PDB file of C-alpha atoms in Angstrom:
ATOM      1  CA  MET A 207      24.472   2.409  33.825  1.00  0.00           C
ATOM      2  CA  LYS A 208      24.492  -0.765  31.742  1.00  0.00           C
ATOM      3  CA  ASN A 209      20.827  -1.386  32.577  1.00  0.00           C
ATOM      4  CA  ASN A 210      19.840   2.111  31.439  1.00  0.00           C
ATOM      5  CA  MET A 211      21.715   1.650  28.161  1.00  0.00           C
ATOM      6  CA  ALA A 212      19.826  -1.594  27.557  1.00  0.00           C
ATOM      7  CA  LYS A 213      16.503   0.152  28.224  1.00  0.00           C
ATOM      8  CA  ILE A 214      17.396   2.980  25.844  1.00  0.00           C
ATOM      9  CA  TYR A 215      18.475   0.452  23.200  1.00  0.00           C
ATOM     10  CA  VAL A 216      15.243  -1.539  23.519  1.00  0.00           C
ATOM     11  CA  ALA A 217      13.149   1.643  23.414  1.00  0.00           C
ATOM     12  CA  THR A 218      14.980   2.858  20.308  1.00  0.00           C
ATOM     13  CA  CYS A 219      14.630  -0.506  18.561  1.00  0.00           C
ATOM     14  CA  SER A 220      10.924  -0.765  19.357  1.00  0.00           C
ATOM     15  CA  PHE A 221      10.344   2.819  18.184  1.00  0.00           C
ATOM     16  CA  CYS A 222      12.159   2.112  14.907  1.00  0.00           C
ATOM     17  CA  PHE A 223      10.202  -1.114  14.452  1.00  0.00           C
ATOM     18  CA  ILE A 224       6.854   0.610  15.036  1.00  0.00           C
ATOM     19  CA  SER A 225       7.653   3.520  12.718  1.00  0.00           C
ATOM     20  CA  ASN A 226       8.961   1.144  10.035  1.00  0.00           C
ATOM     21  CA  ARG A 227       5.823  -0.965  10.353  1.00  0.00           C
ATOM     22  CA  ASN A 228       3.649   2.119   9.864  1.00  0.00           C
ATOM     23  CA  CYS A 229       5.755   3.097   6.871  1.00  0.00           C
ATOM     24  CA  LEU A 230       5.396  -0.394   5.411  1.00  0.00           C
ATOM     25  CA  LYS A 231       1.665  -0.358   6.088  1.00  0.00           C
ATOM     26  CA  SER A 232       1.208   2.955   4.275  1.00  0.00           C
ATOM     27  CA  TRP A 233       3.328   1.663   1.371  1.00  0.00           C
ATOM     28  CA  PHE A 234       1.190  -1.476   1.103  1.00  0.00           C
ATOM     29  CA  LEU A 235      -1.987   0.606   1.253  1.00  0.00           C
ATOM     30  CA  HIS A 236      -0.625   2.910  -1.447  1.00  0.00           C
ATOM     31  CA  ARG A 237       0.273  -0.079  -3.619  1.00  0.00           C
ATOM     32  CA  GLU A 238      -3.166  -1.654  -3.136  1.00  0.00           C
ATOM     33  CA  TRP A 239      -4.786   1.673  -3.994  1.00  0.00           C
ATOM     34  CA  LEU A 240      -2.695   1.856  -7.170  1.00  0.00           C
ATOM     35  CA  MET A 241      -3.728  -1.675  -8.123  1.00  0.00           C
ATOM     36  CA  PHE A 242      -7.357  -0.756  -7.443  1.00  0.00           C
ATOM     37  CA  GLU A 243      -7.042   2.343  -9.646  1.00  0.00           C
ATOM     38  CA  LEU A 244      -5.441   0.335 -12.458  1.00  0.00           C
ATOM     39  CA  SER A 245      -8.068  -2.407 -12.320  1.00  0.00           C
ATOM     40  CA  ALA A 246     -10.876   0.168 -12.233  1.00  0.00           C
ATOM     41  CA  ARG A 247      -9.452   1.883 -15.315  1.00  0.00           C
ATOM     42  CA  LEU A 248      -9.019  -1.452 -17.061  1.00  0.00           C
ATOM     43  CA  LEU A 249     -12.621  -2.372 -16.289  1.00  0.00           C
ATOM     44  CA  LYS A 250     -13.852   0.978 -17.601  1.00  0.00           C
ATOM     45  CA  ALA A 251     -11.778   0.605 -20.763  1.00  0.00           C
ATOM     46  CA  SER A 252     -12.888  -2.968 -21.407  1.00  0.00           C
ATOM     47  CA  HIS A 253     -16.505  -2.005 -20.670  1.00  0.00           C
ATOM     48  CA  GLY A 254     -16.237   0.834 -23.175  1.00  0.00           C
ATOM     49  CA  GLU A 255     -14.681  -1.487 -25.742  1.00  0.00           C
ATOM     50  CA  VAL A 256     -17.461  -4.032 -25.234  1.00  0.00           C
ATOM     51  CA  LEU A 257     -20.104  -1.326 -25.644  1.00  0.00           C
ATOM     52  CA  ALA A 258     -18.370  -0.064 -28.785  1.00  0.00           C
ATOM     53  CA  PHE A 259     -18.201  -3.606 -30.153  1.00  0.00           C
ATOM     54  CA  PHE A 260     -21.902  -4.227 -29.577  1.00  0.00           C
ATOM     55  CA  GLY A 261     -22.684  -0.780 -30.937  1.00  0.00           C
ATOM     56  CA  ASP A 262     -20.902  -1.687 -34.182  1.00  0.00           C
ATOM     57  CA  VAL A 263     -22.744  -5.006 -34.416  1.00  0.00           C
TER      58      VAL A 263
END
């Protein structure tokens, strides 16, 4: 009985670890995607500002 409880405990812990790791991975991917979106928008804005500046000159 004690051995079965240990197996169940290990299985539960490993399942929680794997699901948490997937959750963390998706969170990191989401955060990187957000950073990519922000940098892309910044680049577009700065590019537009540079074009406007040279257009004025």
